[in-house]
PDB file of C-alpha atoms and ligand atoms in Angstrom:
ATOM      1  CA  UNK A   1      13.048 -70.200 -31.409  1.00 44.00           C
ATOM      2  CA  UNK A   2      15.689 -71.412 -28.999  1.00 46.00           C
ATOM      3  CA  UNK A   3      14.849 -69.741 -25.773  1.00 46.00           C
ATOM      4  CA  UNK A   4      13.157 -70.353 -22.487  1.00 49.00           C
ATOM      5  CA  UNK A   5       9.449 -71.217 -22.416  1.00 49.00           C
ATOM      6  CA  UNK A   6       8.668 -67.632 -21.444  1.00 48.00           C
ATOM      7  CA  UNK A   7      10.096 -64.399 -22.880  1.00 62.00           C
ATOM      8  CA  UNK A   8      11.073 -63.071 -19.468  1.00 74.00           C
ATOM      9  CA  UNK A   9      12.033 -66.106 -17.405  1.00 89.00           C
ATOM     10  CA  UNK A  10      15.254 -67.950 -18.159  1.00 94.00           C
ATOM     11  CA  UNK A  11      14.786 -71.693 -17.731  1.00 97.00           C
ATOM     12  CA  UNK A  12      18.092 -73.398 -16.865  1.00 97.00           C
ATOM     13  CA  UNK A  13      19.187 -76.417 -18.878  1.00 98.00           C
ATOM     14  CA  UNK A  14      21.879 -78.988 -18.147  1.00 98.00           C
ATOM     15  CA  UNK A  15      22.866 -80.820 -21.326  1.00 98.00           C
ATOM     16  CA  UNK A  16      24.509 -84.240 -21.108  1.00 98.00           C
ATOM     17  CA  UNK A  17      25.824 -85.510 -24.440  1.00 98.00           C
ATOM     18  CA  UNK A  18      28.010 -88.472 -25.224  1.00 97.00           C
ATOM     19  CA  UNK A  19      28.325 -91.750 -27.112  1.00 96.00           C
ATOM     20  CA  UNK A  20      26.205 -94.848 -26.597  1.00 93.00           C
ATOM     21  CA  UNK A  21      26.707 -96.493 -23.213  1.00 94.00           C
ATOM     22  CA  UNK A  22      28.572 -93.565 -21.670  1.00 97.00           C
ATOM     23  CA  UNK A  23      25.798 -93.409 -19.071  1.00 97.00           C
ATOM     24  CA  UNK A  24      23.949 -90.296 -20.286  1.00 97.00           C
ATOM     25  CA  UNK A  25      20.482 -91.677 -19.608  1.00 96.00           C
ATOM     26  CA  UNK A  26      21.292 -93.113 -16.183  1.00 97.00           C
ATOM     27  CA  UNK A  27      23.160 -90.035 -14.991  1.00 98.00           C
ATOM     28  CA  UNK A  28      20.651 -87.567 -16.464  1.00 98.00           C
ATOM     29  CA  UNK A  29      17.674 -89.248 -14.798  1.00 96.00           C
ATOM     30  CA  UNK A  30      19.410 -89.331 -11.391  1.00 97.00           C
ATOM     31  CA  UNK A  31      20.609 -85.732 -11.655  1.00 98.00           C
ATOM     32  CA  UNK A  32      17.138 -84.562 -12.754  1.00 97.00           C
ATOM     33  CA  UNK A  33      15.613 -86.353  -9.749  1.00 96.00           C
ATOM     34  CA  UNK A  34      18.101 -84.745  -7.374  1.00 96.00           C
ATOM     35  CA  UNK A  35      17.439 -81.288  -8.814  1.00 97.00           C
ATOM     36  CA  UNK A  36      13.674 -81.756  -9.217  1.00 97.00           C
ATOM     37  CA  UNK A  37      14.048 -80.802 -12.890  1.00 97.00           C
ATOM     38  CA  UNK A  38      12.379 -82.197 -16.003  1.00 97.00           C
ATOM     39  CA  UNK A  39      14.197 -84.790 -18.103  1.00 97.00           C
ATOM     40  CA  UNK A  40      14.456 -85.160 -21.880  1.00 97.00           C
ATOM     41  CA  UNK A  41      15.700 -88.445 -23.381  1.00 97.00           C
ATOM     42  CA  UNK A  42      16.192 -87.109 -26.915  1.00 98.00           C
ATOM     43  CA  UNK A  43      17.432 -90.481 -28.193  1.00 97.00           C
ATOM     44  CA  UNK A  44      13.994 -91.917 -27.383  1.00 97.00           C
ATOM     45  CA  UNK A  45      12.480 -89.542 -29.965  1.00 98.00           C
ATOM     46  CA  UNK A  46      14.792 -90.815 -32.712  1.00 97.00           C
ATOM     47  CA  UNK A  47      14.228 -94.402 -31.590  1.00 97.00           C
ATOM     48  CA  UNK A  48      10.447 -93.848 -31.586  1.00 98.00           C
ATOM     49  CA  UNK A  49      10.488 -92.556 -35.159  1.00 97.00           C
ATOM     50  CA  UNK A  50      12.645 -95.524 -36.202  1.00 96.00           C
ATOM     51  CA  UNK A  51      10.265 -97.983 -34.547  1.00 97.00           C
ATOM     52  CA  UNK A  52       7.178 -96.282 -36.007  1.00 97.00           C
ATOM     53  CA  UNK A  53       8.833 -96.420 -39.439  1.00 96.00           C
ATOM     54  CA  UNK A  54       9.398-100.151 -38.930  1.00 95.00           C
ATOM     55  CA  UNK A  55       5.780-100.720 -37.911  1.00 96.00           C
ATOM     56  CA  UNK A  56       4.660 -98.875 -41.054  1.00 96.00           C
ATOM     57  CA  UNK A  57       7.108-100.902 -43.156  1.00 95.00           C
ATOM     58  CA  UNK A  58       8.819 -97.733 -44.396  1.00 95.00           C
ATOM     59  CA  UNK A  59      12.062 -97.969 -46.317  1.00 92.00           C
ATOM     60  CA  UNK A  60      14.950 -96.587 -44.220  1.00 88.00           C
ATOM     61  CA  UNK A  61      16.404 -95.361 -47.526  1.00 89.00           C
ATOM     62  CA  UNK A  62      13.317 -93.192 -48.262  1.00 93.00           C
ATOM     63  CA  UNK A  63      14.044 -89.843 -46.555  1.00 94.00           C
ATOM     64  CA  UNK A  64      10.735 -88.213 -47.564  1.00 95.00           C
ATOM     65  CA  UNK A  65       8.692 -91.004 -45.935  1.00 96.00           C
ATOM     66  CA  UNK A  66      10.859 -90.856 -42.793  1.00 96.00           C
ATOM     67  CA  UNK A  67      10.448 -87.108 -42.490  1.00 96.00           C
ATOM     68  CA  UNK A  68       6.640 -87.490 -42.721  1.00 97.00           C
ATOM     69  CA  UNK A  69       6.912 -90.204 -40.087  1.00 97.00           C
ATOM     70  CA  UNK A  70       8.937 -87.889 -37.812  1.00 97.00           C
ATOM     71  CA  UNK A  71       6.210 -85.235 -38.029  1.00 96.00           C
ATOM     72  CA  UNK A  72       3.295 -87.667 -37.672  1.00 96.00           C
ATOM     73  CA  UNK A  73       4.483 -90.044 -34.936  1.00 97.00           C
ATOM     74  CA  UNK A  74       2.915 -89.314 -31.564  1.00 97.00           C
ATOM     75  CA  UNK A  75       5.477 -89.798 -28.783  1.00 97.00           C
ATOM     76  CA  UNK A  76       4.590 -89.703 -25.105  1.00 96.00           C
ATOM     77  CA  UNK A  77       6.474 -90.326 -21.855  1.00 95.00           C
ATOM     78  CA  UNK A  78       4.939 -91.802 -18.703  1.00 94.00           C
ATOM     79  CA  UNK A  79       6.505 -92.529 -15.301  1.00 89.00           C
ATOM     80  CA  UNK A  80       5.519 -96.002 -14.110  1.00 90.00           C
ATOM     81  CA  UNK A  81       6.927 -97.792 -11.059  1.00 88.00           C
ATOM     82  CA  UNK A  82       9.954 -95.482 -11.099  1.00 84.00           C
ATOM     83  CA  UNK A  83      10.653 -96.209 -14.774  1.00 87.00           C
ATOM     84  CA  UNK A  84      10.184 -93.942 -17.765  1.00 89.00           C
ATOM     85  CA  UNK A  85       7.868 -95.639 -20.292  1.00 96.00           C
ATOM     86  CA  UNK A  86       7.696 -94.410 -23.879  1.00 97.00           C
ATOM     87  CA  UNK A  87       4.441 -94.474 -25.839  1.00 97.00           C
ATOM     88  CA  UNK A  88       4.638 -94.505 -29.631  1.00 98.00           C
ATOM     89  CA  UNK A  89       1.281 -93.738 -31.214  1.00 97.00           C
ATOM     90  CA  UNK A  90      -0.249 -94.595 -27.818  1.00 96.00           C
ATOM     91  CA  UNK A  91       1.438 -98.057 -27.707  1.00 97.00           C
ATOM     92  CA  UNK A  92       3.962 -98.738 -24.904  1.00 97.00           C
ATOM     93  CA  UNK A  93       7.094 -99.430 -26.986  1.00 97.00           C
ATOM     94  CA  UNK A  94       9.668 -99.011 -24.191  1.00 96.00           C
ATOM     95  CA  UNK A  95      11.186-102.487 -24.470  1.00 92.00           C
ATOM     96  CA  UNK A  96      11.336-102.451 -28.283  1.00 95.00           C
ATOM     97  CA  UNK A  97      12.905 -98.992 -28.179  1.00 96.00           C
ATOM     98  CA  UNK A  98      15.790-100.147 -25.973  1.00 90.00           C
ATOM     99  CA  UNK A  99      17.015-102.878 -28.373  1.00 88.00           C
ATOM    100  CA  UNK A 100      20.277-102.448 -30.296  1.00 83.00           C
ATOM    101  CA  UNK A 101      18.253-102.829 -33.517  1.00 89.00           C
ATOM    102  CA  UNK A 102      16.158 -99.792 -32.575  1.00 93.00           C
ATOM    103  CA  UNK A 103      19.345 -97.908 -31.645  1.00 89.00           C
ATOM    104  CA  UNK A 104      20.911 -98.651 -35.012  1.00 88.00           C
ATOM    105  CA  UNK A 105      17.723 -97.617 -36.884  1.00 92.00           C
ATOM    106  CA  UNK A 106      17.573 -94.407 -34.847  1.00 94.00           C
ATOM    107  CA  UNK A 107      21.198 -93.666 -35.644  1.00 90.00           C
ATOM    108  CA  UNK A 108      20.545 -94.172 -39.373  1.00 91.00           C
ATOM    109  CA  UNK A 109      17.471 -91.925 -39.562  1.00 94.00           C
ATOM    110  CA  UNK A 110      19.144 -89.341 -37.306  1.00 95.00           C
ATOM    111  CA  UNK A 111      21.588 -88.645 -40.133  1.00 93.00           C
ATOM    112  CA  UNK A 112      18.751 -87.171 -42.258  1.00 95.00           C
ATOM    113  CA  UNK A 113      18.790 -83.391 -41.696  1.00 95.00           C
ATOM    114  CA  UNK A 114      15.018 -82.994 -42.253  1.00 95.00           C
ATOM    115  CA  UNK A 115      14.278 -85.655 -39.635  1.00 96.00           C
ATOM    116  CA  UNK A 116      16.431 -83.734 -37.154  1.00 96.00           C
ATOM    117  CA  UNK A 117      14.636 -80.503 -38.074  1.00 96.00           C
ATOM    118  CA  UNK A 118      11.250 -82.191 -37.598  1.00 96.00           C
ATOM    119  CA  UNK A 119      12.165 -83.146 -34.009  1.00 97.00           C
ATOM    120  CA  UNK A 120      13.727 -79.819 -32.979  1.00 97.00           C
ATOM    121  CA  UNK A 121      10.679 -78.036 -31.581  1.00 96.00           C
ATOM    122  CA  UNK A 122       9.476 -81.138 -29.760  1.00 96.00           C
ATOM    123  CA  UNK A 123      12.782 -81.283 -27.907  1.00 98.00           C
ATOM    124  CA  UNK A 124      12.799 -77.565 -27.070  1.00 98.00           C
ATOM    125  CA  UNK A 125       9.249 -77.840 -25.694  1.00 97.00           C
ATOM    126  CA  UNK A 126      10.684 -79.830 -22.765  1.00 97.00           C
ATOM    127  CA  UNK A 127      12.390 -76.663 -21.520  1.00 98.00           C
ATOM    128  CA  UNK A 128      10.085 -75.849 -18.623  1.00 97.00           C
ATOM    129  CA  UNK A 129      10.557 -74.450 -15.138  1.00 97.00           C
ATOM    130  CA  UNK A 130      12.194 -75.211 -12.781  1.00 97.00           C
ATOM    131  CA  UNK A 131      14.771 -76.604 -15.256  1.00 98.00           C
ATOM    132  CA  UNK A 132      15.641 -79.360 -17.707  1.00 98.00           C
ATOM    133  CA  UNK A 133      18.264 -82.076 -17.922  1.00 98.00           C
ATOM    134  CA  UNK A 134      18.553 -83.094 -21.592  1.00 98.00           C
ATOM    135  CA  UNK A 135      20.569 -86.065 -22.829  1.00 98.00           C
ATOM    136  CA  UNK A 136      21.596 -86.900 -26.378  1.00 97.00           C
ATOM    137  CA  UNK A 137      24.226 -86.194 -29.002  1.00 96.00           C
ATOM    138  CA  UNK A 138      23.573 -82.529 -29.900  1.00 97.00           C
ATOM    139  CA  UNK A 139      21.880 -81.107 -26.810  1.00 98.00           C
ATOM    140  CA  UNK A 140      24.736 -78.718 -26.027  1.00 98.00           C
ATOM    141  CA  UNK A 141      25.701 -77.932 -29.623  1.00 97.00           C
ATOM    142  CA  UNK A 142      22.390 -77.533 -31.489  1.00 97.00           C
ATOM    143  CA  UNK A 143      19.219 -77.906 -29.419  1.00 98.00           C
ATOM    144  CA  UNK A 144      20.156 -75.875 -26.323  1.00 98.00           C
ATOM    145  CA  UNK A 145      23.347 -73.977 -27.295  1.00 98.00           C
ATOM    146  CA  UNK A 146      22.586 -71.352 -24.619  1.00 97.00           C
ATOM    147  CA  UNK A 147      22.381 -73.941 -21.825  1.00 98.00           C
ATOM    148  CA  UNK A 148      24.377 -72.662 -18.850  1.00 97.00           C
ATOM    149  CA  UNK A 149      25.546 -76.167 -17.881  1.00 98.00           C
ATOM    150  CA  UNK A 150      26.995 -78.632 -20.389  1.00 98.00           C
ATOM    151  CA  UNK A 151      28.585 -82.016 -19.864  1.00 98.00           C
ATOM    152  CA  UNK A 152      30.120 -84.457 -22.329  1.00 98.00           C
ATOM    153  CA  UNK A 153      30.354 -87.987 -20.911  1.00 98.00           C
ATOM    154  CA  UNK A 154      32.760 -90.535 -22.334  1.00 97.00           C
ATOM    155  CA  UNK A 155      34.090 -93.971 -21.414  1.00 97.00           C
ATOM    156  CA  UNK A 156      36.259 -96.416 -23.316  1.00 97.00           C
ATOM    157  CA  UNK A 157      34.374 -98.415 -25.965  1.00 97.00           C
ATOM    158  CA  UNK A 158      35.325-101.623 -24.131  1.00 97.00           C
ATOM    159  CA  UNK A 159      33.804-100.419 -20.859  1.00 97.00           C
ATOM    160  CA  UNK A 160      30.669 -99.196 -22.624  1.00 97.00           C
ATOM    161  CA  UNK A 161      30.272-102.605 -24.290  1.00 97.00           C
ATOM    162  CA  UNK A 162      30.700-104.328 -20.931  1.00 97.00           C
ATOM    163  CA  UNK A 163      28.076-102.097 -19.310  1.00 96.00           C
ATOM    164  CA  UNK A 164      25.628-102.851 -22.121  1.00 94.00           C
ATOM    165  CA  UNK A 165      26.470-106.572 -21.939  1.00 95.00           C
ATOM    166  CA  UNK A 166      25.666-106.645 -18.226  1.00 96.00           C
ATOM    167  CA  UNK A 167      22.492-104.604 -18.722  1.00 91.00           C
ATOM    168  CA  UNK A 168      21.182-106.934 -21.443  1.00 90.00           C
ATOM    169  CA  UNK A 169      22.257-110.118 -19.623  1.00 92.00           C
ATOM    170  CA  UNK A 170      20.357-108.914 -16.542  1.00 92.00           C
ATOM    171  CA  UNK A 171      17.287-108.603 -18.777  1.00 87.00           C
ATOM    172  CA  UNK A 172      17.827-112.141 -20.105  1.00 89.00           C
ATOM    173  CA  UNK A 173      18.790-110.969 -23.609  1.00 86.00           C
ATOM    174  CA  UNK A 174      21.310-113.213 -25.382  1.00 88.00           C
ATOM    175  CA  UNK A 175      24.264-111.165 -26.729  1.00 90.00           C
ATOM    176  CA  UNK A 176      28.021-111.425 -27.100  1.00 95.00           C
ATOM    177  CA  UNK A 177      30.532-108.885 -25.821  1.00 96.00           C
ATOM    178  CA  UNK A 178      32.290-108.829 -29.202  1.00 96.00           C
ATOM    179  CA  UNK A 179      29.047-108.217 -31.067  1.00 95.00           C
ATOM    180  CA  UNK A 180      28.111-105.357 -28.732  1.00 94.00           C
ATOM    181  CA  UNK A 181      31.552-103.782 -29.082  1.00 96.00           C
ATOM    182  CA  UNK A 182      31.230-103.882 -32.877  1.00 95.00           C
ATOM    183  CA  UNK A 183      27.729-102.324 -32.709  1.00 93.00           C
ATOM    184  CA  UNK A 184      28.923 -99.590 -30.351  1.00 95.00           C
ATOM    185  CA  UNK A 185      31.897 -98.713 -32.563  1.00 95.00           C
ATOM    186  CA  UNK A 186      29.689 -98.660 -35.679  1.00 93.00           C
ATOM    187  CA  UNK A 187      27.136 -96.377 -33.968  1.00 91.00           C
ATOM    188  CA  UNK A 188      29.900 -94.082 -32.617  1.00 94.00           C
ATOM    189  CA  UNK A 189      31.307 -93.717 -36.135  1.00 94.00           C
ATOM    190  CA  UNK A 190      27.921 -93.015 -37.762  1.00 92.00           C
ATOM    191  CA  UNK A 191      26.854 -90.513 -35.054  1.00 91.00           C
ATOM    192  CA  UNK A 192      30.206 -88.705 -35.076  1.00 93.00           C
ATOM    193  CA  UNK A 193      30.737 -88.628 -38.841  1.00 94.00           C
ATOM    194  CA  UNK A 194      27.339 -87.431 -40.054  1.00 91.00           C
ATOM    195  CA  UNK A 195      27.252 -84.006 -41.682  1.00 91.00           C
ATOM    196  CA  UNK A 196      24.488 -82.493 -39.527  1.00 91.00           C
ATOM    197  CA  UNK A 197      24.706 -82.183 -35.731  1.00 92.00           C
ATOM    198  CA  UNK A 198      27.439 -84.798 -35.342  1.00 93.00           C
ATOM    199  CA  UNK A 199      28.250 -86.229 -31.929  1.00 94.00           C
ATOM    200  CA  UNK A 200      30.874 -83.906 -30.474  1.00 95.00           C
ATOM    201  CA  UNK A 201      31.361 -81.934 -27.269  1.00 97.00           C
ATOM    202  CA  UNK A 202      30.134 -78.342 -27.217  1.00 97.00           C
ATOM    203  CA  UNK A 203      33.074 -75.989 -26.931  1.00 97.00           C
ATOM    204  CA  UNK A 204      31.893 -74.989 -23.428  1.00 97.00           C
ATOM    205  CA  UNK A 205      31.104 -78.532 -22.229  1.00 98.00           C
ATOM    206  CA  UNK A 206      32.866 -80.101 -19.258  1.00 98.00           C
ATOM    207  CA  UNK A 207      34.197 -83.519 -20.289  1.00 98.00           C
ATOM    208  CA  UNK A 208      33.932 -86.351 -17.801  1.00 98.00           C
ATOM    209  CA  UNK A 209      35.616 -89.662 -18.606  1.00 97.00           C
ATOM    210  CA  UNK A 210      33.562 -92.211 -16.667  1.00 97.00           C
ATOM    211  CA  UNK A 211      35.870 -95.174 -17.374  1.00 97.00           C
ATOM    212  CA  UNK A 212      36.356 -96.843 -13.998  1.00 96.00           C
ATOM    213  CA  UNK A 213      33.963 -94.450 -12.260  1.00 97.00           C
ATOM    214  CA  UNK A 214      30.784 -95.685 -10.582  1.00 97.00           C
ATOM    215  CA  UNK A 215      27.374 -94.134 -11.203  1.00 98.00           C
ATOM    216  CA  UNK A 216      27.234 -92.285  -7.857  1.00 98.00           C
ATOM    217  CA  UNK A 217      30.658 -90.723  -8.419  1.00 98.00           C
ATOM    218  CA  UNK A 218      29.600 -89.432 -11.850  1.00 98.00           C
ATOM    219  CA  UNK A 219      26.339 -88.012 -10.463  1.00 98.00           C
ATOM    220  CA  UNK A 220      28.289 -86.123  -7.793  1.00 98.00           C
ATOM    221  CA  UNK A 221      30.782 -84.760 -10.365  1.00 98.00           C
ATOM    222  CA  UNK A 222      27.920 -83.473 -12.498  1.00 98.00           C
ATOM    223  CA  UNK A 223      26.022 -81.947  -9.565  1.00 98.00           C
ATOM    224  CA  UNK A 224      29.212 -80.209  -8.437  1.00 97.00           C
ATOM    225  CA  UNK A 225      29.112 -78.162 -11.661  1.00 97.00           C
ATOM    226  CA  UNK A 226      25.837 -76.520 -10.640  1.00 96.00           C
ATOM    227  CA  UNK A 227      25.382 -73.817  -8.035  1.00 90.00           C
ATOM    228  CA  UNK A 228      24.499 -75.062  -4.525  1.00 78.00           C
ATOM    229  CA  UNK A 229      21.111 -76.757  -4.604  1.00 69.00           C
TER     230      UNK A 229
HETATM  231  N1  ATP B 301      29.473 -94.800 -14.454  1.00 84.27           N
HETATM  232  C1  ATP B 301      28.913 -95.985 -14.671  1.00 84.27           C
HETATM  233  N2  ATP B 301      29.478 -97.078 -14.175  1.00 84.27           N
HETATM  234  C2  ATP B 301      28.969 -98.294 -14.406  1.00 84.27           C
HETATM  235  N3  ATP B 301      27.843 -98.528 -15.132  1.00 84.27           N
HETATM  236  C3  ATP B 301      27.222 -97.482 -15.640  1.00 84.27           C
HETATM  237  C4  ATP B 301      27.724 -96.157 -15.452  1.00 84.27           C
HETATM  238  N4  ATP B 301      26.888 -95.314 -16.096  1.00 84.27           N
HETATM  239  C5  ATP B 301      25.937 -96.085 -16.661  1.00 84.27           C
HETATM  240  N5  ATP B 301      26.124 -97.383 -16.375  1.00 84.27           N
HETATM  241  C6  ATP B 301      25.324 -98.520 -16.834  1.00 84.27           C
HETATM  242  O1  ATP B 301      25.611 -98.656 -18.229  1.00 84.27           O
HETATM  243  C7  ATP B 301      24.444 -99.028 -18.938  1.00 84.27           C
HETATM  244  C8  ATP B 301      24.216 -98.021 -20.063  1.00 84.27           C
HETATM  245  O2  ATP B 301      23.919 -96.763 -19.481  1.00 84.27           O
HETATM  246  P1  ATP B 301      22.935 -95.737 -20.192  1.00 84.27           P
HETATM  247  O3  ATP B 301      21.790 -96.456 -20.821  1.00 84.27           O
HETATM  248  O4  ATP B 301      22.638 -94.680 -19.194  1.00 84.27           O
HETATM  249  O5  ATP B 301      23.890 -95.176 -21.335  1.00 84.27           O
HETATM  250  P2  ATP B 301      23.545 -94.155 -22.493  1.00 84.27           P
HETATM  251  O6  ATP B 301      24.759 -93.338 -22.717  1.00 84.27           O
HETATM  252  O7  ATP B 301      22.279 -93.428 -22.178  1.00 84.27           O
HETATM  253  O8  ATP B 301      23.329 -95.148 -23.726  1.00 84.27           O
HETATM  254  P3  ATP B 301      22.454 -94.949 -25.058  1.00 84.27           P
HETATM  255  O9  ATP B 301      22.983 -93.740 -25.744  1.00 84.27           O
HETATM  256  O10 ATP B 301      22.719 -96.165 -25.881  1.00 84.27           O
HETATM  257  O11 ATP B 301      21.025 -94.815 -24.662  1.00 84.27           O
HETATM  258  C9  ATP B 301      23.329 -99.106 -17.890  1.00 84.27           C
HETATM  259  O12 ATP B 301      23.162-100.449 -17.497  1.00 84.27           O
HETATM  260  C10 ATP B 301      23.831 -98.281 -16.743  1.00 84.27           C
HETATM  261  O13 ATP B 301      23.328 -98.723 -15.488  1.00 84.27           O
HETATM  262  N1  LIG B 302      20.225 -85.914 -29.665  1.00 84.27           N
HETATM  263  C1  LIG B 302      20.305 -87.089 -30.317  1.00 84.27           C
HETATM  264  C2  LIG B 302      19.903 -88.271 -29.713  1.00 84.27           C
HETATM  265  C3  LIG B 302      19.983 -89.444 -30.411  1.00 84.27           C
HETATM  266  N2  LIG B 302      20.429 -89.431 -31.670  1.00 84.27           N
HETATM  267  C4  LIG B 302      20.480 -90.649 -32.496  1.00 84.27           C
HETATM  268  C5  LIG B 302      21.860 -91.242 -32.564  1.00 84.27           C
HETATM  269  C6  LIG B 302      21.814 -92.395 -31.603  1.00 84.27           C
HETATM  270  O1  LIG B 302      22.685 -93.441 -32.005  1.00 84.27           O
HETATM  271  C7  LIG B 302      20.345 -92.820 -31.642  1.00 84.27           C
HETATM  272  C8  LIG B 302      19.822 -93.432 -30.353  1.00 84.27           C
HETATM  273  O2  LIG B 302      20.118 -92.560 -29.288  1.00 84.27           O
HETATM  274  P1  LIG B 302      20.291 -93.109 -27.766  1.00 84.27           P
HETATM  275  O3  LIG B 302      18.958 -93.551 -27.300  1.00 84.27           O
HETATM  276  O4  LIG B 302      21.258 -94.237 -27.824  1.00 84.27           O
HETATM  277  O5  LIG B 302      20.800 -91.935 -26.989  1.00 84.27           O
HETATM  278  O6  LIG B 302      19.622 -91.640 -31.939  1.00 84.27           O
HETATM  279  C9  LIG B 302      20.835 -88.260 -32.245  1.00 84.27           C
HETATM  280  O7  LIG B 302      21.289 -88.251 -33.408  1.00 84.27           O
HETATM  281  N3  LIG B 302      20.751 -87.111 -31.568  1.00 84.27           N
END
């Protein structure tokens, strides 16, 4: 069922989709804070299944095993010191989840239709009052098609690679700009070209190109789409 958590009360949803590094997570968290709404990081679910599959030594070319893994993996979110921590089978896997390796694994398993189906209800369960900000690739097209507010964030691949480079450098991770650009382009292509729920803007989404725009400016543009709050 794709509806609000109650038959009679409509729970508003703001979907924010876009490619890797477009700022979905950052903007969604800030907008959710400003609105006092819940937040769904749908990519974390795919990353968590990918990481759990790695821990269990599953073959990423074995769809049946990955689908079982998607159903069986326990995924929890916890706010700690202002940061969202992700628990995979009760283990804090936040740092492992944020690696480019985990992103690439998530992108690969996300192309399996049964894995996507296995995660559908878990994502829709986040739709709770007073509202939800949901970020991902198919939030506006597949998971919450009736969302009244939809945004599609973009930025040039070069700027997205630079943002990621800075983010990882700040964390002390050794990477090259060229390598990150290649990974971003490969992930864009896989996410946009898959047969099921490909990365694309919903027909009723407002597109915001964030190239050259700071975080605060993007947050304000998104908030301006909602009624006065
Ligand atoms: N408008 C912006 N201007 C400059 N930096 C930004 C902007 N938006 C996000 N960033 C920075 O870019 C990096 C990537 O942002 P974020 O993780 O939110 O992207 P994402 O689209 O959620 O990526 P992914 O899909 O890979 O999880 C972060 O370091 C974030 O602070
Ligand atoms: N709604 C979603 C969210 C994520 N994915 C897949 C594709 C991404 O490359 C990967 C990691 O997501 P991220 O954490 O970078 O947002 O997971 C998807 O297919 N659908």
